[in-house]
Coordinates of C-alpha atoms in Angstrom, one line a residue:
Chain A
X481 CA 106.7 90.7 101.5
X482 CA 103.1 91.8 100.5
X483 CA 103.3 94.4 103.9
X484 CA 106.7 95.9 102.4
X485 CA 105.7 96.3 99.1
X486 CA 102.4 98.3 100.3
X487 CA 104.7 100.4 102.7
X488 CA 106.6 101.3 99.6
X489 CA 104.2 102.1 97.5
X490 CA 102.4 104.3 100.2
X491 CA 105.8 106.0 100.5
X492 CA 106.2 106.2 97.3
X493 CA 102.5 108.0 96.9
X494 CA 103.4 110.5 99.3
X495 CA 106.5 112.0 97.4
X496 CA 104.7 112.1 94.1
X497 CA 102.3 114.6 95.0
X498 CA 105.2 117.1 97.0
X499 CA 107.4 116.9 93.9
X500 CA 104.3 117.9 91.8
X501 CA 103.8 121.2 94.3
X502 CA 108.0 121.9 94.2
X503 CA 108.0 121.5 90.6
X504 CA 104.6 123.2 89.9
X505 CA 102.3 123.0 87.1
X506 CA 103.6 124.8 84.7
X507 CA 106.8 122.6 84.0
X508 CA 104.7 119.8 82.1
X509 CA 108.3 118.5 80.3
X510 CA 109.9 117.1 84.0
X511 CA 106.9 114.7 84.0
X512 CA 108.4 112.2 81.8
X513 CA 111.5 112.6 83.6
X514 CA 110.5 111.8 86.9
X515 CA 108.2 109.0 85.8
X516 CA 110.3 106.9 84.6
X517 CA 112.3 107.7 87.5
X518 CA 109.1 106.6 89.5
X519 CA 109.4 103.2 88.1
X520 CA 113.1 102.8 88.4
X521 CA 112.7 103.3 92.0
X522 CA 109.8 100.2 91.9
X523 CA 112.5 98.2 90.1
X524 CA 115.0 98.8 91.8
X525 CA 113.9 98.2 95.3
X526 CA 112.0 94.8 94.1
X527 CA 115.8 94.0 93.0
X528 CA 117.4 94.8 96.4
X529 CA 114.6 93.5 98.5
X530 CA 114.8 90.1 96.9
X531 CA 118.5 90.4 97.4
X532 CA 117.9 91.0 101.0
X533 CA 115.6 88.4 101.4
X534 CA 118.0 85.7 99.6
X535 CA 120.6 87.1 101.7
X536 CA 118.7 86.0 104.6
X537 CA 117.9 82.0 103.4
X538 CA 121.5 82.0 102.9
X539 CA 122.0 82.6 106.4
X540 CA 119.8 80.4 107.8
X541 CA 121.1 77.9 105.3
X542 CA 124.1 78.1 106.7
X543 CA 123.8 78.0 110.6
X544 CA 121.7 74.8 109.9
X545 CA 124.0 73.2 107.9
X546 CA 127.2 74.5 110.5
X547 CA 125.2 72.7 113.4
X548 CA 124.5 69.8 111.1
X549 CA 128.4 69.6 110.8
X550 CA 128.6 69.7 114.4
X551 CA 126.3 66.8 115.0
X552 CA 127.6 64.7 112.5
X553 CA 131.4 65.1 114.1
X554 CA 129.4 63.3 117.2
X555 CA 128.8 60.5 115.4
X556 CA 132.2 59.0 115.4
X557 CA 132.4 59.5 119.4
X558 CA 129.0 58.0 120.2
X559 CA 128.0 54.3 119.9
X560 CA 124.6 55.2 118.5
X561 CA 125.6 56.4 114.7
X562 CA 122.0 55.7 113.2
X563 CA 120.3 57.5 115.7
X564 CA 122.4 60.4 114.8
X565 CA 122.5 60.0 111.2
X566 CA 118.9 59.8 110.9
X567 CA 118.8 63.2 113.1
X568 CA 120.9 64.6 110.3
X569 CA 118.8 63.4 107.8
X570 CA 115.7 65.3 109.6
X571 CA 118.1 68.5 109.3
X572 CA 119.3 68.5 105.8
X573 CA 115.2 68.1 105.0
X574 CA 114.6 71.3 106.9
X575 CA 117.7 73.0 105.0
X576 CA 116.7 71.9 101.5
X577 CA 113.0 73.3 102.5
X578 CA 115.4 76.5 102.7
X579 CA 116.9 76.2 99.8
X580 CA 113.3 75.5 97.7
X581 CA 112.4 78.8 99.1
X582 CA 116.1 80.3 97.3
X583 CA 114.7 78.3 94.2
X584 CA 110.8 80.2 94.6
X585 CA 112.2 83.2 94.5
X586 CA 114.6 82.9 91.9
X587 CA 111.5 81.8 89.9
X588 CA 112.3 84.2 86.1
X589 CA 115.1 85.6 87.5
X590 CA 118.5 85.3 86.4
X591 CA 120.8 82.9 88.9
X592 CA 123.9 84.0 88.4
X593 CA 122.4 87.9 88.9
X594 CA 121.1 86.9 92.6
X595 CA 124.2 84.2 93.1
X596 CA 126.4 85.9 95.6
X597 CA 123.3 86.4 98.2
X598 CA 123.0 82.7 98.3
X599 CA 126.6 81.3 97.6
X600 CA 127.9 81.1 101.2
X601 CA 124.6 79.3 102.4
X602 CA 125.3 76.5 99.5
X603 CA 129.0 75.9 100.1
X604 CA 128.4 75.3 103.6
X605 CA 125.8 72.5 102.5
X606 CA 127.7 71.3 99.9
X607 CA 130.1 70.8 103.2
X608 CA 127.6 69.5 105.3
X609 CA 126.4 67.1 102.5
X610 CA 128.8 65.6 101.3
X611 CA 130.6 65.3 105.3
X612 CA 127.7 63.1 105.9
X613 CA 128.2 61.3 102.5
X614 CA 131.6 60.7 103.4
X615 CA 130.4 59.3 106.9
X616 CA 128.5 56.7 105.5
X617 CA 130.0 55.5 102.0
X618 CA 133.8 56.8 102.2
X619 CA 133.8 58.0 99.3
X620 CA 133.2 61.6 98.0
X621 CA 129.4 63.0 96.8
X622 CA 129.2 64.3 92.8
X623 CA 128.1 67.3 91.9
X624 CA 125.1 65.5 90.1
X625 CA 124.1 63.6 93.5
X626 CA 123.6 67.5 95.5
X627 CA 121.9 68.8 92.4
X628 CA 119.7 66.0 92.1
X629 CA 118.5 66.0 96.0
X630 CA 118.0 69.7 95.0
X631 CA 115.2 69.1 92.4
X632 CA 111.8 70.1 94.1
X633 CA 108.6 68.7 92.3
X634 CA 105.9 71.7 92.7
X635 CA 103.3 71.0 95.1
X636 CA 100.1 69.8 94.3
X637 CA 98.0 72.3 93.8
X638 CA 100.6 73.6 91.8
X639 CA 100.6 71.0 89.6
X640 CA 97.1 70.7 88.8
X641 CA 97.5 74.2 87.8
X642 CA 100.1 73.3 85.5
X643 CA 97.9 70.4 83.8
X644 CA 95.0 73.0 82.9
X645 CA 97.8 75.3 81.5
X646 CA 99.5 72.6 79.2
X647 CA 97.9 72.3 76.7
X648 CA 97.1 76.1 75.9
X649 CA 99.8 77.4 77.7
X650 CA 103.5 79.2 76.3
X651 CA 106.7 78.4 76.8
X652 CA 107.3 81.2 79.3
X653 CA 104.6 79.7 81.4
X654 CA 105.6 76.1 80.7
X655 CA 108.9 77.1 81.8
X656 CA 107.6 78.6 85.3
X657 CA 105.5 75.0 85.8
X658 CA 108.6 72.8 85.2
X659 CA 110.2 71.4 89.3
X660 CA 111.8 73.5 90.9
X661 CA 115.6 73.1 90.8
X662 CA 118.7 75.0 92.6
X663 CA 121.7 74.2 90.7
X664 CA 125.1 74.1 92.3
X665 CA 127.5 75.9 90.9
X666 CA 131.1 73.8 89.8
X667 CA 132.4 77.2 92.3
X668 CA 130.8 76.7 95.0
X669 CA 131.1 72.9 95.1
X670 CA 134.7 73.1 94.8
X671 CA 134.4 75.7 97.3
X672 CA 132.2 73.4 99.8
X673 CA 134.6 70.1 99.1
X674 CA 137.3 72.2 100.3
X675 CA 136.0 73.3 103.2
X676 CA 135.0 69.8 104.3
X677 CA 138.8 68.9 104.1
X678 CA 139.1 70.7 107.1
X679 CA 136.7 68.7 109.0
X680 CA 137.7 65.4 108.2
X681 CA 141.0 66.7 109.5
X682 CA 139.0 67.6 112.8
X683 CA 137.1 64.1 112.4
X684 CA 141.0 62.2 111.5
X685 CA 142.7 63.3 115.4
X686 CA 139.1 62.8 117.1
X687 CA 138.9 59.4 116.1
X688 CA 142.5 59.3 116.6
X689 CA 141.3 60.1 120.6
X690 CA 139.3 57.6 120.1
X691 CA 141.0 54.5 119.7
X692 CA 139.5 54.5 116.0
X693 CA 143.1 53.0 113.9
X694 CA 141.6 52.7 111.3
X695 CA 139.8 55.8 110.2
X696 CA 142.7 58.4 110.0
X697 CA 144.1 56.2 107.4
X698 CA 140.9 55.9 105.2
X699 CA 141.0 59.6 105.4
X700 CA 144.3 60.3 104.8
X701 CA 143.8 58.4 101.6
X702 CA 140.6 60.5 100.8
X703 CA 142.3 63.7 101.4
X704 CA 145.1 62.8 99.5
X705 CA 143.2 62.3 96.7
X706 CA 141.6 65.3 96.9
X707 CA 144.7 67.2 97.2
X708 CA 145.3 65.7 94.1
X709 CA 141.9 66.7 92.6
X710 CA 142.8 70.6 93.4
X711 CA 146.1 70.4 92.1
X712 CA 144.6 68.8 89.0
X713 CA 142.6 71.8 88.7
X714 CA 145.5 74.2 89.4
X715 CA 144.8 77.9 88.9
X716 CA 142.2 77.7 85.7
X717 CA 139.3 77.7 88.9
X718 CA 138.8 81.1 90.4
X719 CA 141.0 83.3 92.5
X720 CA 139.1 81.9 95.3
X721 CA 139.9 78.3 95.1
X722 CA 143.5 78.7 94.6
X723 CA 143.3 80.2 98.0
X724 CA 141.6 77.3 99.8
X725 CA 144.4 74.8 98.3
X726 CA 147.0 76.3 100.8
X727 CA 144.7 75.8 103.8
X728 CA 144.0 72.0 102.3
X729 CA 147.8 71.2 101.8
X730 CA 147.8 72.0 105.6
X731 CA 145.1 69.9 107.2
X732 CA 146.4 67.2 104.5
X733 CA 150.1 67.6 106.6
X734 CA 148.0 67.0 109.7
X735 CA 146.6 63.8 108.6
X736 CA 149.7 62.5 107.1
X737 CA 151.5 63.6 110.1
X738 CA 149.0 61.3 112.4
X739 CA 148.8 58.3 110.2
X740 CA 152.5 58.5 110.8
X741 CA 152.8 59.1 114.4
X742 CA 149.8 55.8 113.9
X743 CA 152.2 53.7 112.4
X744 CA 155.2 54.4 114.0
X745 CA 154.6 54.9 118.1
X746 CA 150.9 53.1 117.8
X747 CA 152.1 49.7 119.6
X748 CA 154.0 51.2 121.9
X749 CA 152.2 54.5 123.1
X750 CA 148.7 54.1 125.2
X751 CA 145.9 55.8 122.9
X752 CA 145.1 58.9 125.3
X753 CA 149.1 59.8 125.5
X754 CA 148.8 59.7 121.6
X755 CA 146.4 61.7 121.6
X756 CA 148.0 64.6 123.3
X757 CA 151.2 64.0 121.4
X758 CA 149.0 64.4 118.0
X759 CA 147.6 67.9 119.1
X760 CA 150.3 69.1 119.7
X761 CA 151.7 68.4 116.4
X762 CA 149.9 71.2 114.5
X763 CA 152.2 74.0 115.4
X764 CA 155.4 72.2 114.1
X765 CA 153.4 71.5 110.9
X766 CA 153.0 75.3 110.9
X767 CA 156.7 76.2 110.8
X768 CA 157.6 74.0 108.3
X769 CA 155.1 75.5 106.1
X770 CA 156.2 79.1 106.6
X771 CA 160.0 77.8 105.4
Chain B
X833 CA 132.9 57.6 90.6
X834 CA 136.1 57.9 92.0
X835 CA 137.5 61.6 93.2
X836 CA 139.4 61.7 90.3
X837 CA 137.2 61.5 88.0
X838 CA 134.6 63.9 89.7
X839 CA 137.8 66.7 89.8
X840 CA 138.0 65.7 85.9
X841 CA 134.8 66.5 85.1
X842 CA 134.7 69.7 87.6
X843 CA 138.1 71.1 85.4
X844 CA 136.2 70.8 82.2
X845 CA 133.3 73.0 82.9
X846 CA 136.2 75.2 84.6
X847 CA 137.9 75.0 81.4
X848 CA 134.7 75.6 79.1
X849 CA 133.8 78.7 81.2
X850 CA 136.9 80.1 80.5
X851 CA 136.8 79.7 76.8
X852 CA 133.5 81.0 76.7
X853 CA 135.1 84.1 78.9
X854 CA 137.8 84.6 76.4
X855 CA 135.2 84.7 73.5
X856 CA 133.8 87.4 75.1
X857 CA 136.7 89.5 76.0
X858 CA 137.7 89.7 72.6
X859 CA 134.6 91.2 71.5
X860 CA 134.2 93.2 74.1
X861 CA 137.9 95.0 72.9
X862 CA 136.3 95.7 69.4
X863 CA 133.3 97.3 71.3
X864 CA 135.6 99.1 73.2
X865 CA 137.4 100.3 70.4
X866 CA 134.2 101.7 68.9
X867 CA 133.2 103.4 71.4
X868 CA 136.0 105.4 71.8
X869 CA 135.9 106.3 68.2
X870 CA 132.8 107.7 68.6
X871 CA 133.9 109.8 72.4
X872 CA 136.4 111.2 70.0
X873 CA 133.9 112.2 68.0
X874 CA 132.0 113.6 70.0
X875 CA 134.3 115.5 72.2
X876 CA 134.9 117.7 69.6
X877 CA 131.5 119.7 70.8
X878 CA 134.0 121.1 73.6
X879 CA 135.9 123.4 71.1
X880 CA 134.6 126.5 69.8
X881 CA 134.5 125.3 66.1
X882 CA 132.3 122.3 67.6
X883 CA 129.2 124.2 68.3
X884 CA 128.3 124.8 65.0
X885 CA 128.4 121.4 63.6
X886 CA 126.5 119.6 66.7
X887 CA 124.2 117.9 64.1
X888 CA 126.3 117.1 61.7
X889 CA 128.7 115.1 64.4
X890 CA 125.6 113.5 66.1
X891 CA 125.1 111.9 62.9
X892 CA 128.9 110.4 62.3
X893 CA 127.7 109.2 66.1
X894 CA 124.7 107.2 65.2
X895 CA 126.6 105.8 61.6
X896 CA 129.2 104.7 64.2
X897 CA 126.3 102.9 66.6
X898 CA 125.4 100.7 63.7
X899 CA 128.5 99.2 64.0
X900 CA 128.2 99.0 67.9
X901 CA 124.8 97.1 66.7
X902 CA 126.4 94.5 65.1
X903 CA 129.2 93.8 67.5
X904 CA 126.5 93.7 70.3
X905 CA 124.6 90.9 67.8
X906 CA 127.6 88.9 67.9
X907 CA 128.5 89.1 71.9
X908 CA 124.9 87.9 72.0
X909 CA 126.2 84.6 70.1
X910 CA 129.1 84.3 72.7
X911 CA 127.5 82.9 75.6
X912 CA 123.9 81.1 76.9
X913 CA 121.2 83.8 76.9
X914 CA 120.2 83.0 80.5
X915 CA 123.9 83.5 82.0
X916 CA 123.4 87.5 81.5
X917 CA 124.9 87.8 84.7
X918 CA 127.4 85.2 85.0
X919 CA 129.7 87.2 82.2
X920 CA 128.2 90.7 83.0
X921 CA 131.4 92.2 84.4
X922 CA 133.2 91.7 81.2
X923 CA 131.0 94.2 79.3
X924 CA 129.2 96.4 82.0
X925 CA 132.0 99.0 81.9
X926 CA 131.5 99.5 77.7
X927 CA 128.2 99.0 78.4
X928 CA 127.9 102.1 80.5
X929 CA 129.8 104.2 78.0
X930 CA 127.8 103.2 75.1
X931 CA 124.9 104.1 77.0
X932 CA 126.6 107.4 78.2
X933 CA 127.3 108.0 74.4
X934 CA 123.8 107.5 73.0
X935 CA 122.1 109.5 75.4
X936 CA 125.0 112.1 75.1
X937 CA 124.3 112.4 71.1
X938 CA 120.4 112.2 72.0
X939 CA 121.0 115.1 74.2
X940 CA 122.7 117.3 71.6
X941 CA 120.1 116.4 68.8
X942 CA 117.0 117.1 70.9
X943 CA 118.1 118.3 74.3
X944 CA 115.8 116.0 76.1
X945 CA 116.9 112.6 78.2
X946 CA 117.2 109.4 76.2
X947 CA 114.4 106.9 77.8
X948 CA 115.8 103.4 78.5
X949 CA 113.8 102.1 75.4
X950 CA 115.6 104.7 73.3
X951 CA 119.1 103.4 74.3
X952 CA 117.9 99.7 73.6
X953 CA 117.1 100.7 70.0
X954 CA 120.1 102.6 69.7
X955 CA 122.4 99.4 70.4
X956 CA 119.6 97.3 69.3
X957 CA 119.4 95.0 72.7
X958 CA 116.8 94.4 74.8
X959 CA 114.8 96.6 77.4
X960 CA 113.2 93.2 79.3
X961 CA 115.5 90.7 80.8
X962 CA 113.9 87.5 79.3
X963 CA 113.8 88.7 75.6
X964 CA 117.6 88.4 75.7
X965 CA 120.2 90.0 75.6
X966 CA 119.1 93.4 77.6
X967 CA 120.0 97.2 79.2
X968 CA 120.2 96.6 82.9
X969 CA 118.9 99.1 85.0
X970 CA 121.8 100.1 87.1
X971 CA 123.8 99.7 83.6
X972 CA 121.3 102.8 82.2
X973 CA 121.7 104.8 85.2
X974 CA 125.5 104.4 85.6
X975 CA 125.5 106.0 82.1
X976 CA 123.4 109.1 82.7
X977 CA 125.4 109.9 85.4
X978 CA 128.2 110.0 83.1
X979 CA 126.1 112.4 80.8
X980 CA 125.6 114.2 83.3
X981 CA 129.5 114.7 84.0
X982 CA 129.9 115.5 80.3
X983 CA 127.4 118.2 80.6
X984 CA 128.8 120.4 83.0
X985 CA 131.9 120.4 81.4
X986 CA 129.4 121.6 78.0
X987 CA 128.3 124.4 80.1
X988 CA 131.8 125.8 81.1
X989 CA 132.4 125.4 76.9
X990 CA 129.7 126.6 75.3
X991 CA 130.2 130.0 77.5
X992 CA 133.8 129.9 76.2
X993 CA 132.4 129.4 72.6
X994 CA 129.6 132.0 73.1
X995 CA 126.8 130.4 73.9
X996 CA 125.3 132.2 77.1
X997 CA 122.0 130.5 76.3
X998 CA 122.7 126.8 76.5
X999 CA 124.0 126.9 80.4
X1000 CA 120.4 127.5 81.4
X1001 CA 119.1 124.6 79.2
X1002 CA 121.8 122.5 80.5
X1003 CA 121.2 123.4 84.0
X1004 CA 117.2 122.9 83.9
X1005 CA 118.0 119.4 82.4
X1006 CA 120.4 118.3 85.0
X1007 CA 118.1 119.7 88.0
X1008 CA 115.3 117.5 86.3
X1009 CA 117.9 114.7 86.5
X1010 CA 119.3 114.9 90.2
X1011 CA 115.5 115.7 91.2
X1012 CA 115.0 112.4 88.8
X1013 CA 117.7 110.5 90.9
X1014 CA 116.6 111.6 94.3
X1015 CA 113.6 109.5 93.8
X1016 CA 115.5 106.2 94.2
X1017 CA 116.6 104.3 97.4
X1018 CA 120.2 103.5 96.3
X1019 CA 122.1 100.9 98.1
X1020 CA 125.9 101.6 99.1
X1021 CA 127.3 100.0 95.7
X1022 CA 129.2 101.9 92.5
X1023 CA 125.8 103.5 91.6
X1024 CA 125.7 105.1 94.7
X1025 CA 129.0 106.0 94.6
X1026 CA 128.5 107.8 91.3
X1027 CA 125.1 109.5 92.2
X1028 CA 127.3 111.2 94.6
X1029 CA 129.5 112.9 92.1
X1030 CA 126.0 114.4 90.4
X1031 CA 125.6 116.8 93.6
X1032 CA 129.6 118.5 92.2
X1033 CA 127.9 118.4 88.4
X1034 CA 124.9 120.3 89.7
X1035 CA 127.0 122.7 91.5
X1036 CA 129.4 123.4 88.4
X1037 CA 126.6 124.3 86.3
X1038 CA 125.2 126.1 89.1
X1039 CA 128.1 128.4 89.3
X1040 CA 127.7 129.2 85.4
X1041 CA 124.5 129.8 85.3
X1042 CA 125.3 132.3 88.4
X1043 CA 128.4 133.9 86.6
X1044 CA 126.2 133.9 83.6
X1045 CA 123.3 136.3 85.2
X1046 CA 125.0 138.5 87.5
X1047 CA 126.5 139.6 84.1
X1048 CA 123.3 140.1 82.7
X1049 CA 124.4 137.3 80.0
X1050 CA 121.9 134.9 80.0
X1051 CA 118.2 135.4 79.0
X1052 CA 115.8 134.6 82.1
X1053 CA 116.3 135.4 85.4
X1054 CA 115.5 131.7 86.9
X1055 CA 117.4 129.5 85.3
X1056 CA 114.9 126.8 85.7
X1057 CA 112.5 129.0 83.6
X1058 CA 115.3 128.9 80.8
X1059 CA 114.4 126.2 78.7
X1060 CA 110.5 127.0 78.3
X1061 CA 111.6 130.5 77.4
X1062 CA 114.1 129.6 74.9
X1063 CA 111.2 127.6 72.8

């Protein structure tokens, strides 16, 4: 960061004095001009750097939490689930490390100016989250639950820094000395609670593979009420969710389809042949929706 | 909790968000409204009666921005002062005219470019983020580029009205301006996008300055010379 904002600024020294030879001495009324121009360049490639740089945590965010996903849909097919579970709890520390870094450099800034660098990377662990919630409790993670795990206390050093400054200190600084905190955004969590419907559609006909009876109904009943949830919500959310409730009535038919094909052929059929029958299903599903 | 009650509790912040949008909307149509008043105001420079009452219409203009004051005071009271951002889109488009408008009415008064400070005071916000409500940079910029567009079509006018002197004023202003503008690293968003009209203002003006002198109707020679001989 330091390196880029030195190779600006030596840029930056550079063209001042060739647009004081093009423009020439005698013009002494451009100076204003192009001085303040100067320091709307400084602004505005601080802005755009710290853009970039957000833009980047968000995609590391992201990956982390995708492969988190992917580890976590391994639990159901291996015998060892706290092994795993604990793995994933090693991952989502590295990924909230991330996400303290989003915080420290929204630091005086405005979120909501900085918010679509960092949105995708916090809807896919508000999926990853609350996937692994699910996993363990069954039931679904708050809002309050992911913003309180996102509440970073400053480190030590900064904290001793903020003792010697309380008592003398404004409220601007008092402000910056407070924990750092990322909120999640009621967006972007309905945003990441509908993209986990889709994998406990891909967890419902694993376990189905499985021999697992009882877990595609648990989640049939959770999707269902989440199905309800978004239609309770309707269209006063964002453009954006309306859109994900199509794709969640989908993987909801999916799930209802299996619990049914569960109930009605489960004595009779052998689990594997079920299976196969099961994955075949989706297509069908398809169709009828397009009608 | 049970899900339903989280999805409860998510639809009423969706619900207060959206009260708090439609608060602002409204105000933003009353701003809107003023600052068209005062465009049609002001585009009454364009006609040859206009030149010669420049002052006296700049300072309807700045009557009319002490209206704009008070509705900006009230949009203020409309939302959090640290969610800027989150509501920005509603006004950034009125914002941009307002801003175009004040430095259009500087121009004519004083012929020199309105500094970002200046258009603060004019609509009596903020120049600094965390003082409140404030002038955002791209915001600023976005509206001198529209100046800039109103200009060139002053130049073409004031030749129609007679005044051979004021295309070489304009120009040297809106050379200082693109030179001004070629100093930043734009990124490929709606600023950009307008920055790349300025090249087509520069060139208008240009051409009038060019007609201007090949008839011998101008003053200087160098059009960038014009202003400092005019004084």
């Amino acid at each position: 960061m330091s390196k880029e904002g030195r190779f600006r600024k030596r840029k930056h020294d550079n063209m001042q004095p060739r647009n004081q030879t093009e423009e020439g001495q005698s013009t002494v009324t451009s100076t204003p001009v192009l001085l303040s121009f100067e320091s709307f360049q400084k602004e505005l490639d601080a802005k755009h750097d710290k853009y970039e740089r957000l833009v980047k945590l968000s995609r590391d965010v992201t990956i982390e939490s995708k492969r988190t996903i992917f580890l976590l849909h391994r639990v159901i097919s291996v015998s060892d689930v706290g092994e795993l579970l604990h793995e994933a709890d090693v991952k989502f520390g590295d990924i909230r490390l991330k996400i303290q870094q989003i915080a420290q450099e929204l630091i005086g800034e405005d979120t909501c100016q900085f918010h679509r660098a960092f949105s995708p990377g916090l809807q896919e662990y508000v999926e990853a989250v609350s996937f692994q919630h699910f996993i363990k409790t069954r039931t679904l993670i708050s809002l309050d639950e992911i913003n309180n795990q996102l509440i970073f206390t400053p480190k030590t050093d900064e904290v001793k820094c903020s003792e010697d400054l309380a008592s003398s200190c404004s409220q601007d600084e008092k402000q910056e000395q407070q924990p750092l905190c990322l909120q999640v955004t009621p967006t972007d969590y309905l945003l990441g609670i509908a993209d986990l419907t889709g994998e406990l559609m891909r967890l419902c006909i694993t376990s189905v593979g499985n021999g697992d009876i009882e877990t595609p109904f648990e989640v049939s009943q959770f999707l269902r009420a989440i199905y309800d949830g978004f239609t309770y919500i309707g269209n006063t959310g964002p453009y954006e969710v309306s859109k994900k409730h199509y794709t969640l009535k989908q993987s909801l038919g999916k799930v209802e389809d299996a619990c049914y094909m569960l109930t009605v052929r489960g004595s009779e059929v052998p689990k594997h042949v079920l299976a196969d029958v099961l994955s075949s299903k989706p297509s069908r599903i398809d169709q009828e929706e397009g009608v | 909790m049970s899900v339903n009650e989280l999805f409860g509790a998510v639809q009423a912040s969706l619900a207060a968000d959206q009260d708090v949008r439609e608060d602002i909307r409204k105000v933003v149509q009353v701003l809107e409204q003023t600052a068209r008043e005062i465009l049609t105001l002001l585009q009454t420079v364009h006609q040859i009666s206009g030149f010669k009452e420049i002052p006296n219409k700049c300072q309807k203009a700045r009557e009319h921005f002490d209206t704009v004051k008070t509705h900006l005071a009230e949009l203020k009271t409309k939302f959090p002062a640290d969610q800027y951002y989150r509501f920005n889109e509603h006004w950034r488009f009125v914002l941009q005219r307002l801003i175009f408008l004040a430095a259009f009415v500087v121009y004519l008064e004083s012929e020199t470019l309105v500094t970002r400070e200046d258009v603060a005071a004019i609509l009596g916000i903020q120049v600094k983020r965390h003082k409140g409500f404030h002038l955002d940079i791209e915001d600023y910029l976005s509206g001198l580029l529209i100046l800039a567009n109103e200009l060139s079509r002053l130049a073409l006018n004031s030749v129609t009205a007679g005044d051979y002197t004021r295309p070489l004023r304009i120009s040297s202003f809106i050379n200082e301006l693109d030179s001004g503008f070629r100093l930043l690293n734009l990124k490929n968003d709606s600023l950009r996008k307008r920055y790349d009209g300025l090249k087509y203002d520069v060139k208008k003006i240009e051409e009038v300055v060019y007609d201007l002198s090949i008839r011998g109707l101008g003053k200087g020679d160098a059009p960038s010379e014009g202003k400092t001989l005019d004084k």
